[in-house]
DNA sequence: CTCCTTCCCTAACAAGTGTTTGGTAGGTTA
DNA sequence: TAACCTACCAAACACTTGTTAGGGAAGGAG
């Protein structure tokens, strides 16, 4: 009935890898079991459904992410510094939880409809409030441009950060901090050469 | 045995909507048939498999996209104007083929492994050659910054454009051209206020 | 040695999957 | 009228899906 937490985490990690590579619906419990070196039915000693594995992967990821974000938001930084810190923390999260981020990116939109994953919609709202609020604060403080549609800017910044999970591989030539630095430089200053 | 091309297109359009909303693997042929007002087996009068529907949706989309891109690349524009034209054409394509773009965005990565969808990988290479080449040309001509990792810049520009398909809805308050204009302004000039 | 817990296997289940086969209503052509 | 074609339905097929029930090997505790 009960199982050791370490084994659960191991199995969740391999399940997350398979989910990220193939997509949740295309992933069968037999594929997960194969990757874990056991048979399909044995997974049900540790988890009570395929859906609950997904649930645990996503909620663990979001808990960790919001711990980072809340710390940044509570630091009382200026708007530009807040954006910089949020982007940097996001890339650190992508670095540490690549699979979970990729799953979230791919599945959260249609999962949010289901009651069990309602917290995804809640998280998305907190997300929007944090980013959009910081951007508006920056426009008011005259550190960000006022001539842009602010919601378009929000989606632009949000998406450019998180899509990176689709190509990022840990251990590459750039550290998460270096990627964050260059991304921020492009978003804030643009790619065109100043004349 | 044979079927009218108009009916095929109608059915492919509804299939694309369902694929885009639910994901390819989560979409059953019965759901497609429901949306089309017929029974599952009847689809096989028009198509010989679920996979061939996906194939036709994606290849039609890519053909149309490359017709636009090739016209831009053949126009002999400067690097900055080429980027501007490519982005604008991309948003026009998102406007006209929202469902197909969303499917492509979501499924192309793991589909490219299958032999039948090898053209997806080919298209991705052409894609990289066109965008990366233009960016390098712009760095050489001193219209784009030289202090950024050029491949990072490429992925940044590419992703910011195409992720828009996940939230874009035709008939919104901004036309594709207006969205392209603001996106280009952010990518090229940045969101920070110049002092 | 015996009991008990942990962790996995074996074997099967019902429901759902993509697909096929044969039939048929209704319009078009000869 | 008779033959034919188009576009669909009805019913089933083999297979895969997530999930469950019972059993057993290994090892620690008494």
Short mmCIF file of C-alpha atoms (C1' of nucleotides) in Angstrom, two decimals:
data_model
loop_
_atom_site.label_atom_id
_atom_site.label_comp_id
_atom_site.label_asym_id
_atom_site.label_seq_id
_atom_site.Cartn_x
_atom_site.Cartn_y
_atom_site.Cartn_z
CA UNK A 1 0.00 0.00 0.00
CA UNK A 2 2.56 2.57 1.07
CA UNK A 3 5.77 3.30 -0.82
CA UNK A 4 9.05 5.02 -0.14
CA UNK A 5 9.18 8.69 -1.20
CA UNK A 6 12.54 8.23 -2.91
CA UNK A 7 11.18 5.56 -5.23
CA UNK A 8 8.15 7.70 -6.00
CA UNK A 9 10.39 10.59 -7.01
CA UNK A 10 12.54 8.33 -9.17
CA UNK A 11 9.50 7.00 -10.99
CA UNK A 12 8.00 10.46 -11.35
CA UNK A 13 11.23 11.70 -12.89
CA UNK A 14 11.26 8.98 -15.54
CA UNK A 15 7.53 9.42 -16.15
CA UNK A 16 8.11 13.15 -16.64
CA UNK A 17 10.82 12.45 -19.20
CA UNK A 18 8.51 10.21 -21.21
CA UNK A 19 5.59 12.63 -20.93
CA UNK A 20 7.82 15.46 -22.13
CA UNK A 21 9.19 13.47 -25.06
CA UNK A 22 6.00 11.89 -26.34
CA UNK A 23 3.17 13.96 -24.91
CA UNK A 24 0.86 12.86 -22.13
CA UNK A 25 -1.85 11.24 -24.23
CA UNK A 26 0.59 9.43 -26.50
CA UNK A 27 2.39 8.03 -23.46
CA UNK A 28 1.08 4.67 -22.29
CA UNK A 29 1.66 3.37 -18.82
CA UNK A 30 3.51 0.48 -20.41
CA UNK A 31 6.05 2.90 -21.92
CA UNK A 32 6.60 4.49 -18.53
CA UNK A 33 7.02 1.07 -16.98
CA UNK A 34 9.50 0.09 -19.70
CA UNK A 35 11.57 3.19 -19.04
CA UNK A 36 11.50 2.38 -15.33
CA UNK A 37 12.45 -1.27 -15.87
CA UNK A 38 9.23 -2.77 -14.58
CA UNK A 39 5.79 -3.89 -15.73
CA UNK A 40 2.78 -1.67 -16.20
CA UNK A 41 0.75 -2.99 -13.30
CA UNK A 42 3.59 -2.45 -10.88
CA UNK A 43 3.27 1.30 -11.24
CA UNK A 44 -0.04 1.05 -9.42
CA UNK A 45 1.72 0.05 -6.27
CA UNK A 46 3.17 3.55 -6.13
CA UNK A 47 0.45 5.62 -7.83
CA UNK A 48 -3.25 5.14 -8.16
CA UNK A 49 -3.57 6.36 -11.72
CA UNK A 50 -1.70 7.74 -14.72
CA UNK A 51 -3.48 11.04 -14.19
CA UNK A 52 -2.25 11.30 -10.60
CA UNK A 53 1.35 11.00 -11.85
CA UNK A 54 0.78 13.96 -14.12
CA UNK A 55 -0.92 15.81 -11.29
CA UNK A 56 1.97 15.27 -8.92
CA UNK A 57 4.54 16.29 -11.53
CA UNK A 58 2.77 19.54 -12.35
CA UNK A 59 1.80 20.57 -8.84
CA UNK A 60 5.31 19.90 -7.52
CA UNK A 61 6.71 22.03 -10.31
CA UNK A 62 4.30 24.89 -9.68
CA UNK A 63 4.95 24.84 -5.94
CA UNK A 64 8.65 25.21 -6.52
CA UNK A 65 8.17 27.90 -9.14
CA UNK A 66 5.95 29.99 -6.91
CA UNK A 67 8.36 29.70 -4.03
CA UNK A 68 10.92 31.39 -6.28
CA UNK A 69 8.51 33.96 -7.67
CA UNK A 70 7.04 34.94 -4.32
CA UNK A 71 10.51 35.54 -2.95
CA UNK A 72 11.26 37.88 -5.85
CA UNK A 73 7.96 39.72 -5.56
CA UNK A 74 8.42 40.19 -1.83
CA UNK A 75 11.87 41.72 -2.25
CA UNK A 76 10.50 45.17 -3.05
CA UNK A 77 12.58 45.68 -6.19
CA UNK A 78 11.90 48.26 -8.89
CA UNK A 79 9.94 47.18 -11.99
CA UNK A 80 12.95 46.61 -14.22
CA UNK A 81 14.84 44.70 -11.54
CA UNK A 82 11.73 42.63 -10.79
CA UNK A 83 11.38 41.61 -14.45
CA UNK A 84 15.06 40.74 -14.54
CA UNK A 85 14.77 38.62 -11.42
CA UNK A 86 11.62 36.86 -12.61
CA UNK A 87 13.20 35.99 -15.95
CA UNK A 88 16.35 34.73 -14.27
CA UNK A 89 14.39 32.57 -11.83
CA UNK A 90 12.34 31.23 -14.74
CA UNK A 91 15.43 30.07 -16.58
CA UNK A 92 16.76 28.49 -13.39
CA UNK A 93 13.49 26.60 -13.13
CA UNK A 94 13.74 25.51 -16.76
CA UNK A 95 17.24 24.32 -16.01
CA UNK A 96 16.19 22.28 -13.01
CA UNK A 97 12.78 21.04 -14.11
CA UNK A 98 13.06 20.86 -17.88
CA UNK A 99 10.64 17.95 -18.32
CA UNK A 100 7.97 19.36 -16.04
CA UNK A 101 8.14 22.74 -17.75
CA UNK A 102 7.78 21.15 -21.18
CA UNK A 103 4.77 19.15 -20.02
CA UNK A 104 3.22 22.24 -18.47
CA UNK A 105 3.80 24.22 -21.64
CA UNK A 106 2.19 21.58 -23.81
CA UNK A 107 -0.71 20.31 -21.72
CA UNK A 108 -1.77 23.02 -19.29
CA UNK A 109 -4.09 24.81 -21.67
CA UNK A 110 -6.57 21.99 -22.17
CA UNK A 111 -5.92 20.40 -18.78
CA UNK A 112 -7.13 23.56 -17.03
CA UNK A 113 -10.66 22.67 -18.14
CA UNK A 114 -10.72 19.56 -15.96
CA UNK A 115 -11.73 20.09 -12.35
CA UNK A 116 -8.75 18.19 -10.97
CA UNK A 117 -6.33 20.58 -12.65
CA UNK A 118 -8.16 23.73 -11.76
CA UNK A 119 -5.08 24.99 -9.93
CA UNK A 120 -3.44 25.43 -13.32
CA UNK A 121 -5.91 28.17 -14.18
CA UNK A 122 -5.38 29.70 -10.77
CA UNK A 123 -1.65 29.71 -11.24
CA UNK A 124 -2.03 31.28 -14.66
CA UNK A 125 -3.98 34.14 -13.12
CA UNK A 126 -1.36 34.72 -10.44
CA UNK A 127 1.18 34.61 -13.22
CA UNK A 128 -0.58 37.27 -15.22
CA UNK A 129 -1.10 39.45 -12.18
CA UNK A 130 2.59 39.34 -11.27
CA UNK A 131 3.99 39.99 -14.74
CA UNK A 132 1.35 42.38 -16.00
CA UNK A 133 1.40 44.32 -12.74
CA UNK A 134 5.17 44.71 -12.90
CA UNK A 135 5.00 45.88 -16.50
CA UNK A 136 2.33 48.45 -15.68
CA UNK A 137 4.36 49.65 -12.75
CA UNK A 138 7.30 50.05 -15.10
CA UNK A 139 5.27 52.05 -17.61
CA UNK A 140 4.08 54.36 -14.83
CA UNK A 141 7.66 54.77 -13.61
CA UNK A 142 8.77 55.54 -17.17
CA UNK A 143 11.24 52.69 -17.42
CA UNK A 144 9.16 50.74 -19.97
CA UNK A 145 7.65 52.05 -23.21
CA UNK A 146 4.08 53.34 -23.03
CA UNK A 147 3.29 53.09 -26.75
CA UNK A 148 2.79 49.31 -26.77
CA UNK A 149 -0.31 47.23 -26.06
CA UNK A 150 0.52 46.13 -22.53
CA UNK A 151 -1.19 42.74 -22.81
CA UNK A 152 0.67 42.05 -26.02
CA UNK A 153 3.88 42.92 -24.22
CA UNK A 154 2.96 40.59 -21.38
CA UNK A 155 2.35 37.64 -23.69
CA UNK A 156 5.51 38.47 -25.58
CA UNK A 157 7.70 38.44 -22.48
CA UNK A 158 5.97 35.43 -20.95
CA UNK A 159 6.15 33.30 -24.09
CA UNK A 160 9.73 34.13 -25.02
CA UNK A 161 10.84 32.89 -21.64
CA UNK A 162 8.90 29.66 -21.38
CA UNK A 163 9.19 28.40 -24.95
CA UNK A 164 12.86 28.08 -24.25
CA UNK A 165 12.00 24.87 -22.41
CA UNK A 166 11.33 23.23 -25.76
CA UNK A 167 14.91 23.49 -26.92
CA UNK A 168 16.91 24.00 -23.70
CA UNK A 169 19.15 21.17 -22.60
CA UNK A 170 20.97 21.37 -19.27
CA UNK A 171 24.71 21.21 -19.51
CA UNK A 172 24.85 23.19 -22.74
CA UNK A 173 27.41 25.88 -23.41
CA UNK A 174 25.38 28.61 -21.72
CA UNK A 175 24.36 28.61 -18.06
CA UNK A 176 20.76 29.49 -17.21
CA UNK A 177 21.96 32.83 -15.90
CA UNK A 178 23.80 33.60 -19.13
CA UNK A 179 20.75 32.72 -21.23
CA UNK A 180 18.61 34.89 -18.97
CA UNK A 181 21.07 37.75 -19.37
CA UNK A 182 21.00 37.62 -23.16
CA UNK A 183 17.23 37.13 -23.30
CA UNK A 184 16.73 40.13 -21.05
CA UNK A 185 19.08 42.17 -23.16
CA UNK A 186 17.06 41.34 -26.29
CA UNK A 187 13.69 41.95 -24.67
CA UNK A 188 14.71 45.19 -22.99
CA UNK A 189 17.09 46.72 -25.52
CA UNK A 190 16.14 44.97 -28.78
CA UNK A 191 18.27 43.20 -31.36
CA UNK A 192 18.72 46.19 -33.65
CA UNK A 193 22.03 48.04 -33.43
CA UNK A 194 21.75 51.52 -31.91
CA UNK A 195 23.06 54.22 -34.19
CA UNK B 1 -13.76 5.50 -53.79
CA UNK B 2 -13.10 9.04 -54.98
CA UNK B 3 -14.38 12.13 -53.19
CA UNK B 4 -14.97 15.77 -54.06
CA UNK B 5 -12.10 18.11 -53.12
CA UNK B 6 -14.48 20.63 -51.53
CA UNK B 7 -15.80 18.07 -49.05
CA UNK B 8 -12.27 16.95 -48.26
CA UNK B 9 -11.30 20.51 -47.43
CA UNK B 10 -14.37 20.99 -45.26
CA UNK B 11 -13.62 17.84 -43.31
CA UNK B 12 -9.93 18.70 -43.00
CA UNK B 13 -10.87 22.11 -41.60
CA UNK B 14 -13.06 20.61 -38.87
CA UNK B 15 -10.46 17.92 -38.16
CA UNK B 16 -7.82 20.63 -37.81
CA UNK B 17 -9.98 22.49 -35.29
CA UNK B 18 -10.39 19.37 -33.17
CA UNK B 19 -6.70 18.48 -33.43
CA UNK B 20 -5.76 22.00 -32.38
CA UNK B 21 -8.16 22.04 -29.44
CA UNK B 22 -7.51 18.58 -28.00
CA UNK B 23 -4.17 17.50 -29.41
CA UNK B 24 -3.69 14.87 -32.10
CA UNK B 25 -3.35 11.82 -29.87
CA UNK B 26 -6.23 12.79 -27.62
CA UNK B 27 -8.46 13.27 -30.65
CA UNK B 28 -10.40 10.17 -31.65
CA UNK B 29 -11.81 9.72 -35.13
CA UNK B 30 -15.24 9.55 -33.50
CA UNK B 31 -14.80 13.09 -32.15
CA UNK B 32 -13.86 14.34 -35.60
CA UNK B 33 -16.87 12.55 -37.06
CA UNK B 34 -19.13 14.09 -34.39
CA UNK B 35 -17.89 17.57 -35.22
CA UNK B 36 -18.52 16.86 -38.89
CA UNK B 37 -21.98 15.43 -38.25
CA UNK B 38 -21.28 11.91 -39.40
CA UNK B 39 -20.12 8.52 -38.13
CA UNK B 40 -16.54 7.48 -37.60
CA UNK B 41 -16.39 4.93 -40.40
CA UNK B 42 -17.67 7.44 -42.94
CA UNK B 43 -14.46 9.42 -42.67
CA UNK B 44 -12.70 6.54 -44.37
CA UNK B 45 -14.59 7.21 -47.55
CA UNK B 46 -12.64 10.48 -47.83
CA UNK B 47 -9.35 9.60 -46.13
CA UNK B 48 -7.51 6.36 -45.68
CA UNK B 49 -6.31 6.99 -42.13
CA UNK B 50 -6.33 9.45 -39.25
CA UNK B 51 -2.63 9.98 -39.83
CA UNK B 52 -3.16 10.96 -43.45
CA UNK B 53 -5.56 13.70 -42.33
CA UNK B 54 -2.82 15.13 -40.13
CA UNK B 55 -0.34 14.75 -42.95
CA UNK B 56 -2.52 16.64 -45.41
CA UNK B 57 -3.22 19.43 -42.90
CA UNK B 58 0.45 19.98 -42.14
CA UNK B 59 1.82 19.67 -45.67
CA UNK B 60 -0.82 22.03 -47.06
CA UNK B 61 0.08 24.53 -44.36
CA UNK B 62 3.80 24.29 -45.03
CA UNK B 63 3.32 24.62 -48.78
CA UNK B 64 1.41 27.83 -48.31
CA UNK B 65 3.90 29.17 -45.77
CA UNK B 66 6.87 28.55 -48.02
CA UNK B 67 5.16 30.18 -50.95
CA UNK B 68 5.00 33.33 -48.83
CA UNK B 69 8.53 33.00 -47.47
CA UNK B 70 10.14 32.27 -50.84
CA UNK B 71 8.51 35.35 -52.30
CA UNK B 72 9.99 37.46 -49.51
CA UNK B 73 13.44 35.91 -49.78
CA UNK B 74 13.48 36.40 -53.53
CA UNK B 75 12.64 40.09 -53.27
CA UNK B 76 16.23 41.10 -52.55
CA UNK B 77 15.46 43.19 -49.48
CA UNK B 78 17.96 44.29 -46.88
CA UNK B 79 18.33 42.22 -43.69
CA UNK B 80 16.11 44.37 -41.51
CA UNK B 81 13.40 44.63 -44.16
CA UNK B 82 13.61 40.88 -44.76
CA UNK B 83 13.05 40.14 -41.08
CA UNK B 84 10.15 42.58 -41.02
CA UNK B 85 8.57 40.96 -44.06
CA UNK B 86 9.06 37.42 -42.73
CA UNK B 87 7.47 38.32 -39.41
CA UNK B 88 4.55 40.02 -41.11
CA UNK B 89 3.95 37.06 -43.41
CA UNK B 90 4.16 34.73 -40.42
CA UNK B 91 1.40 36.60 -38.60
CA UNK B 92 -0.71 36.60 -41.76
CA UNK B 93 -0.26 32.83 -41.89
CA UNK B 94 -1.23 32.52 -38.22
CA UNK B 95 -4.29 34.61 -38.99
CA UNK B 96 -5.36 32.43 -41.90
CA UNK B 97 -4.29 28.99 -40.68
CA UNK B 98 -4.56 29.24 -36.92
CA UNK B 99 -5.46 25.59 -36.34
CA UNK B 100 -2.75 24.20 -38.60
CA UNK B 101 -0.13 26.42 -36.99
CA UNK B 102 -1.17 25.32 -33.51
CA UNK B 103 -0.98 21.67 -34.53
CA UNK B 104 2.41 22.20 -36.13
CA UNK B 105 3.68 23.98 -33.04
CA UNK B 106 2.54 21.21 -30.76
CA UNK B 107 3.22 18.04 -32.71
CA UNK B 108 6.00 18.71 -35.20
CA UNK B 109 8.84 18.02 -32.82
CA UNK B 110 8.06 14.38 -32.14
CA UNK B 111 6.39 13.78 -35.50
CA UNK B 112 9.62 14.62 -37.31
CA UNK B 113 11.04 11.32 -36.06
CA UNK B 114 8.56 9.32 -38.14
CA UNK B 115 9.56 8.69 -41.74
CA UNK B 116 6.23 9.88 -43.13
CA UNK B 117 6.71 13.31 -41.61
CA UNK B 118 10.34 13.70 -42.55
CA UNK B 119 9.46 16.82 -44.52
CA UNK B 120 8.88 18.55 -41.18
CA UNK B 121 12.57 18.26 -40.37
CA UNK B 122 13.43 19.44 -43.86
CA UNK B 123 11.22 22.46 -43.47
CA UNK B 124 12.76 23.24 -40.12
CA UNK B 125 16.20 23.31 -41.72
CA UNK B 126 15.06 25.66 -44.49
CA UNK B 127 13.48 27.73 -41.77
CA UNK B 128 16.72 27.99 -39.83
CA UNK B 129 18.72 28.74 -42.95
CA UNK B 130 16.42 31.60 -43.95
CA UNK B 131 16.15 33.24 -40.54
CA UNK B 132 19.68 32.61 -39.31
CA UNK B 133 21.14 33.68 -42.65
CA UNK B 134 19.21 36.94 -42.58
CA UNK B 135 20.31 37.63 -39.03
CA UNK B 136 23.96 36.99 -39.90
CA UNK B 137 23.63 39.24 -42.92
CA UNK B 138 22.24 41.92 -40.63
CA UNK B 139 25.11 41.57 -38.17
CA UNK B 140 27.62 41.90 -41.01
CA UNK B 141 25.81 44.96 -42.32
CA UNK B 142 25.82 46.45 -38.82
CA UNK B 143 22.05 46.73 -38.51
CA UNK B 144 21.79 44.01 -35.84
CA UNK B 145 23.79 43.69 -32.64
CA UNK B 146 26.96 41.62 -32.78
CA UNK B 147 27.28 40.98 -29.04
CA UNK B 148 24.56 38.30 -28.87
CA UNK B 149 24.73 34.55 -29.45
CA UNK B 150 23.29 34.44 -32.95
CA UNK B 151 21.60 31.05 -32.50
CA UNK B 152 19.98 32.26 -29.30
CA UNK B 153 18.74 35.30 -31.19
CA UNK B 154 17.37 33.06 -33.94
CA UNK B 155 15.39 30.91 -31.51
CA UNK B 156 14.23 34.03 -29.70
CA UNK B 157 12.83 35.63 -32.85
CA UNK B 158 11.41 32.38 -34.22
CA UNK B 159 9.66 31.42 -31.00
CA UNK B 160 8.22 34.81 -30.20
CA UNK B 161 6.49 34.80 -33.55
CA UNK B 162 5.06 31.31 -33.63
CA UNK B 163 3.94 30.93 -30.02
CA UNK B 164 1.48 33.67 -30.79
CA UNK B 165 -0.63 30.99 -32.50
CA UNK B 166 -1.48 29.60 -29.07
CA UNK B 167 -3.40 32.69 -28.00
CA UNK B 168 -4.22 34.47 -31.26
CA UNK B 169 -7.87 34.54 -32.32
CA UNK B 170 -8.82 36.00 -35.71
CA UNK B 171 -11.21 38.93 -35.55
CA UNK B 172 -9.62 40.33 -32.39
CA UNK B 173 -8.97 44.00 -31.86
CA UNK B 174 -5.59 43.91 -33.60
CA UNK B 175 -5.07 42.95 -37.24
CA UNK B 176 -2.21 40.55 -38.05
CA UNK B 177 -0.27 43.46 -39.52
CA UNK B 178 -0.70 45.52 -36.35
CA UNK B 179 0.43 42.64 -34.16
CA UNK B 180 3.42 42.12 -36.46
CA UNK B 181 4.26 45.82 -36.21
CA UNK B 182 4.26 45.82 -32.39
CA UNK B 183 6.12 42.51 -32.18
CA UNK B 184 8.78 43.82 -34.53
CA UNK B 185 9.05 46.98 -32.51
CA UNK B 186 9.64 44.98 -29.34
CA UNK B 187 12.13 42.58 -30.92
CA UNK B 188 14.08 45.27 -32.74
CA UNK B 189 13.94 48.19 -30.30
CA UNK B 190 13.15 46.50 -26.97
CA UNK B 191 10.52 47.27 -24.36
CA UNK B 192 12.70 49.50 -22.20
CA UNK B 193 12.22 53.23 -22.55
CA UNK B 194 15.16 55.03 -24.19
CA UNK B 195 16.59 57.76 -22.02
"C1'" DC C 1 12.36 -20.15 12.39
"C1'" DT C 2 8.27 -17.29 11.76
"C1'" DC C 3 5.81 -13.15 10.74
"C1'" DC C 4 5.38 -9.02 8.25
"C1'" DT C 5 6.27 -5.45 5.14
"C1'" DT C 6 8.00 -3.83 0.74
"C1'" DC C 7 8.04 -4.15 -4.04
"C1'" DC C 8 7.25 -6.26 -8.01
"C1'" DC C 9 5.07 -9.93 -11.38
"C1'" DT C 10 1.38 -12.62 -13.70
"C1'" DA C 11 -2.81 -12.53 -15.76
"C1'" DA C 12 -6.70 -10.81 -16.75
"C1'" DC C 13 -10.64 -7.20 -17.25
"C1'" DA C 14 -13.86 -3.77 -19.61
"C1'" DA C 15 -13.76 0.14 -22.32
"C1'" DG C 16 -12.12 2.53 -26.12
"C1'" DT C 17 -9.09 2.70 -30.29
"C1'" DG C 18 -8.44 2.99 -35.62
"C1'" DT C 19 -10.12 0.57 -39.38
"C1'" DT C 20 -12.87 -2.57 -42.61
"C1'" DT C 21 -16.78 -4.65 -44.83
"C1'" DG C 22 -21.19 -4.68 -46.80
"C1'" DG C 23 -25.19 -2.20 -47.47
"C1'" DT C 24 -28.23 1.75 -49.06
"C1'" DA C 25 -30.68 6.33 -50.04
"C1'" DG C 26 -30.60 9.72 -53.53
"C1'" DG C 27 -29.13 11.96 -57.44
"C1'" DT C 28 -27.01 11.69 -62.29
"C1'" DT C 29 -26.33 9.56 -66.62
"C1'" DA C 30 -27.62 6.50 -70.57
"C1'" DT D 1 -36.65 2.60 -66.80
"C1'" DA D 2 -32.12 0.82 -65.82
"C1'" DA D 3 -27.49 1.25 -64.53
"C1'" DC D 4 -24.30 3.82 -61.95
"C1'" DC D 5 -21.88 6.91 -58.76
"C1'" DT D 6 -21.50 9.59 -54.58
"C1'" DA D 7 -21.61 9.95 -49.75
"C1'" DC D 8 -22.96 8.11 -45.99
"C1'" DC D 9 -24.64 4.41 -42.20
"C1'" DA D 10 -24.57 0.00 -39.38
"C1'" DA D 11 -22.03 -3.28 -37.38
"C1'" DA D 12 -18.38 -5.47 -36.47
"C1'" DC D 13 -13.09 -6.47 -36.34
"C1'" DA D 14 -8.46 -6.92 -33.89
"C1'" DC D 15 -5.86 -4.45 -30.92
"C1'" DT D 16 -4.48 -1.23 -27.27
"C1'" DT D 17 -5.73 1.29 -23.36
"C1'" DG D 18 -5.73 2.14 -18.07
"C1'" DT D 19 -6.59 -0.54 -14.23
"C1'" DT D 20 -7.22 -4.46 -10.86
"C1'" DA D 21 -6.67 -8.84 -8.15
"C1'" DG D 22 -3.89 -12.30 -6.29
"C1'" DG D 23 0.49 -14.13 -5.59
"C1'" DG D 24 5.37 -14.45 -4.40
"C1'" DA D 25 10.37 -13.35 -3.62
"C1'" DA D 26 13.48 -10.82 -0.54
"C1'" DG D 27 14.75 -9.08 3.69
"C1'" DG D 28 14.27 -7.20 8.38
"C1'" DA D 29 12.04 -7.82 13.13
"C1'" DG D 30 10.37 -10.68 16.89
#
